[in-house]
GROMACS .gro file of C-alpha atoms in nm:
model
  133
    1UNK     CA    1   2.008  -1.108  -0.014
    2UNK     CA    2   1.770  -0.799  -0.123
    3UNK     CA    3   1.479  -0.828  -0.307
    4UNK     CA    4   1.318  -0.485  -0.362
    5UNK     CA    5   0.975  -0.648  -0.404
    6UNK     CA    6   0.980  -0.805  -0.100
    7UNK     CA    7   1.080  -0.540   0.147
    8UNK     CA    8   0.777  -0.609   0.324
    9UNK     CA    9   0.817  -0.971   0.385
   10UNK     CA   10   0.982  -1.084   0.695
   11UNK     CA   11   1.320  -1.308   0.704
   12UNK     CA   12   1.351  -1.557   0.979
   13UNK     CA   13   1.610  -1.826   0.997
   14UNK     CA   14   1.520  -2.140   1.195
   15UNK     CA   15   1.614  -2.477   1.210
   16UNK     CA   16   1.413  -2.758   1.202
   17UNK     CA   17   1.674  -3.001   1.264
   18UNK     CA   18   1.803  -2.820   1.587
   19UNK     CA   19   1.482  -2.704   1.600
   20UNK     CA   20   1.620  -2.348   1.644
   21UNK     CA   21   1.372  -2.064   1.646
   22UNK     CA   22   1.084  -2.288   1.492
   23UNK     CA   23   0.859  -2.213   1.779
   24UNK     CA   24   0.818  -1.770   1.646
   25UNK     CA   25   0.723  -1.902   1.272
   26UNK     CA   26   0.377  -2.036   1.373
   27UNK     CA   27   0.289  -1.668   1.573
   28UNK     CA   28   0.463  -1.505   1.231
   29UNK     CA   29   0.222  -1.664   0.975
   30UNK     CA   30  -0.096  -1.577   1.200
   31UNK     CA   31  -0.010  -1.251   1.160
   32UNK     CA   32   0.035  -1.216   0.842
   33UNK     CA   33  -0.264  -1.427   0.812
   34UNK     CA   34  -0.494  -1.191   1.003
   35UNK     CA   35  -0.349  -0.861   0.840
   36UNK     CA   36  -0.401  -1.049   0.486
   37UNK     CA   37  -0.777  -1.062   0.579
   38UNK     CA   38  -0.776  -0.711   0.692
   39UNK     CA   39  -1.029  -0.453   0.580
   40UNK     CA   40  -1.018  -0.087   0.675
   41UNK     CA   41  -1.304   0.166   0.625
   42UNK     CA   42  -1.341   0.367   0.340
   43UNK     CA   43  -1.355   0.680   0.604
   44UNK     CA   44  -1.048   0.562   0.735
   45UNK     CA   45  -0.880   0.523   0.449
   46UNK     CA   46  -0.968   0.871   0.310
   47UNK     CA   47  -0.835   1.033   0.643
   48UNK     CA   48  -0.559   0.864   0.627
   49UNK     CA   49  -0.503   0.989   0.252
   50UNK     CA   50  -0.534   1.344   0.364
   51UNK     CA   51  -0.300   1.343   0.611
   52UNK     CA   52  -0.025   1.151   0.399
   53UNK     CA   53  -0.107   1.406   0.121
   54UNK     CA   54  -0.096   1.700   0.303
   55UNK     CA   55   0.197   1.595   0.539
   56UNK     CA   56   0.459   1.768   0.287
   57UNK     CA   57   0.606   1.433   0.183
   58UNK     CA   58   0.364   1.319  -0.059
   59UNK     CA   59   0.368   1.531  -0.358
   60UNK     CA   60   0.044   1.743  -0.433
   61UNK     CA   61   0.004   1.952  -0.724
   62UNK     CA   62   0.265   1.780  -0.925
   63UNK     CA   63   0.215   1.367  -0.913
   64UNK     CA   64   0.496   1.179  -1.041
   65UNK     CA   65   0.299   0.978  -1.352
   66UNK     CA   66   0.451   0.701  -1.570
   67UNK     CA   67   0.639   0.874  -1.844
   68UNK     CA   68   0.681   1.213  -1.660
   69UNK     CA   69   0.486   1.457  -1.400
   70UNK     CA   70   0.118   1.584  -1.415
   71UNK     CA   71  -0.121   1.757  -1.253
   72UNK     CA   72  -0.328   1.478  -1.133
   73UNK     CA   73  -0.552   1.508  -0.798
   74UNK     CA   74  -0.565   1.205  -0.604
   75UNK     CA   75  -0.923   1.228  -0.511
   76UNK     CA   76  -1.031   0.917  -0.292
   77UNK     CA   77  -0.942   0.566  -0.229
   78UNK     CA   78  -1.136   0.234  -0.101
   79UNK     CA   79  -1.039  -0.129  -0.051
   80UNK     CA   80  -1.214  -0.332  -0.276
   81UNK     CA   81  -1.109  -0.673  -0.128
   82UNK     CA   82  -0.894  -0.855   0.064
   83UNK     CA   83  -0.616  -1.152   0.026
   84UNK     CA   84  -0.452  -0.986  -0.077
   85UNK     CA   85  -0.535  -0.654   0.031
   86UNK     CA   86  -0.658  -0.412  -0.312
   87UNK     CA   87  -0.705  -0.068  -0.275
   88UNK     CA   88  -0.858   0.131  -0.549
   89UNK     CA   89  -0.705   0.477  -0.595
   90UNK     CA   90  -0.920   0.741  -0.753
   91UNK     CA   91  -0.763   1.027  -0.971
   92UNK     CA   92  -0.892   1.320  -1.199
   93UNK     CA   93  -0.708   1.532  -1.414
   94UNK     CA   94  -0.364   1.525  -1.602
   95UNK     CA   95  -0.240   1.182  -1.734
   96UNK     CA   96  -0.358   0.885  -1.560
   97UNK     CA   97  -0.074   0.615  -1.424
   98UNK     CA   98   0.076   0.663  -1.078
   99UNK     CA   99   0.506   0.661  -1.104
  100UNK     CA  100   0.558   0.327  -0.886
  101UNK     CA  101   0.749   0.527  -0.659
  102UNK     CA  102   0.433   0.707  -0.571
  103UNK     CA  103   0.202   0.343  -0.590
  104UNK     CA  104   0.537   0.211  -0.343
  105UNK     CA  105   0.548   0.504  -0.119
  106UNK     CA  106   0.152   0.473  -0.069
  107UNK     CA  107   0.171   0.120  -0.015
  108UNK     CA  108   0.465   0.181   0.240
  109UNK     CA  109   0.236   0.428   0.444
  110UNK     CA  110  -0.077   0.186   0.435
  111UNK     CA  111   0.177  -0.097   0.555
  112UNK     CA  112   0.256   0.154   0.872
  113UNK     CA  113  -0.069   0.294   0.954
  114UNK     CA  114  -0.305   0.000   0.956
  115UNK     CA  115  -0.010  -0.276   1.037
  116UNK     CA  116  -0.035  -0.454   0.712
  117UNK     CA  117   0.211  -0.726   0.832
  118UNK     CA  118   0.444  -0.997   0.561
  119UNK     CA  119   0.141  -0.905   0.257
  120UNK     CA  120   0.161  -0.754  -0.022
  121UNK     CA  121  -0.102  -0.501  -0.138
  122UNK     CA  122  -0.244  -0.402  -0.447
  123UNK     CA  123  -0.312  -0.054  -0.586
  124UNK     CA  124  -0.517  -0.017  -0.851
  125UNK     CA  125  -0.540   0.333  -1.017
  126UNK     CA  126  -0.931   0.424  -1.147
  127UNK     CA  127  -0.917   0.744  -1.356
  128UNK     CA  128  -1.119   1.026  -1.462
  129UNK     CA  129  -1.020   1.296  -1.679
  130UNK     CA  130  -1.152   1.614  -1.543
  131UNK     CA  131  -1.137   1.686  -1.156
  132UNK     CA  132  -1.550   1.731  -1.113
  133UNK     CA  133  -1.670   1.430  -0.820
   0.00000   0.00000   0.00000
């Protein structure tokens, strides 16, 4: 069974009649539990942006955008809270609204760099017409 919006959560079969693997789901759930309270820097986060942006497989000068492409500079990006984990993606210029395959492929790399374990995250997308800080 696939379910695209829940790549990130982990399967495990047990049994709790056998009681087959039941002893691995209590270490599972503390760590999701632990990377659902899980905040990261802002400096962090912004380093990590730069390197994901610049790395040649994020696009740069042409964002994918609902409805299209555009010109939009990603510019910063905080977390704002946690469980779940909400990061707050800044962006200037061209049309605002990230293409979810941008929002998933961003989410993807946060999961990998700071070992967001079995939770989802949020992106939120904060806008601003023209590029100036």
């Amino acid at each position: 069974l696939k379910m695209k919006f829940l790549e990130w959560a982990p399967v495990m079969t047990i049994s709790a009649l056998k009681g087959q693997r039941v002893d691995r789901l209590l270490p599972l759930a503390l760590r999701a539990n632990e990377a659902r309270n899980r905040r990261v820097p802002t400096s962090q986060l912004n380093t990590f942006l730069e390197r994901v942006m610049a790395s040649g497989r994020a696009p740069t000068s042409v964002t994918p955008v609902k409805g299209g492409q555009s010109r939009l500079h990603v510019q910063y990006m905080t977390q704002s809270s946690v469980r779940p984990p909400t990061f707050i993606v800044f962006t200037a210029g061209g049309r605002p609204g990230l293409h979810f395959s941008f929002e998933r492929f961003l989410q993807n790399r946060i999961r990998e760099e700071f070992d967001f374990f079995a939770t989802p995250l949020r992106l939120i997308e904060r806008h601003r017409k023209d590029r100036r800080k």
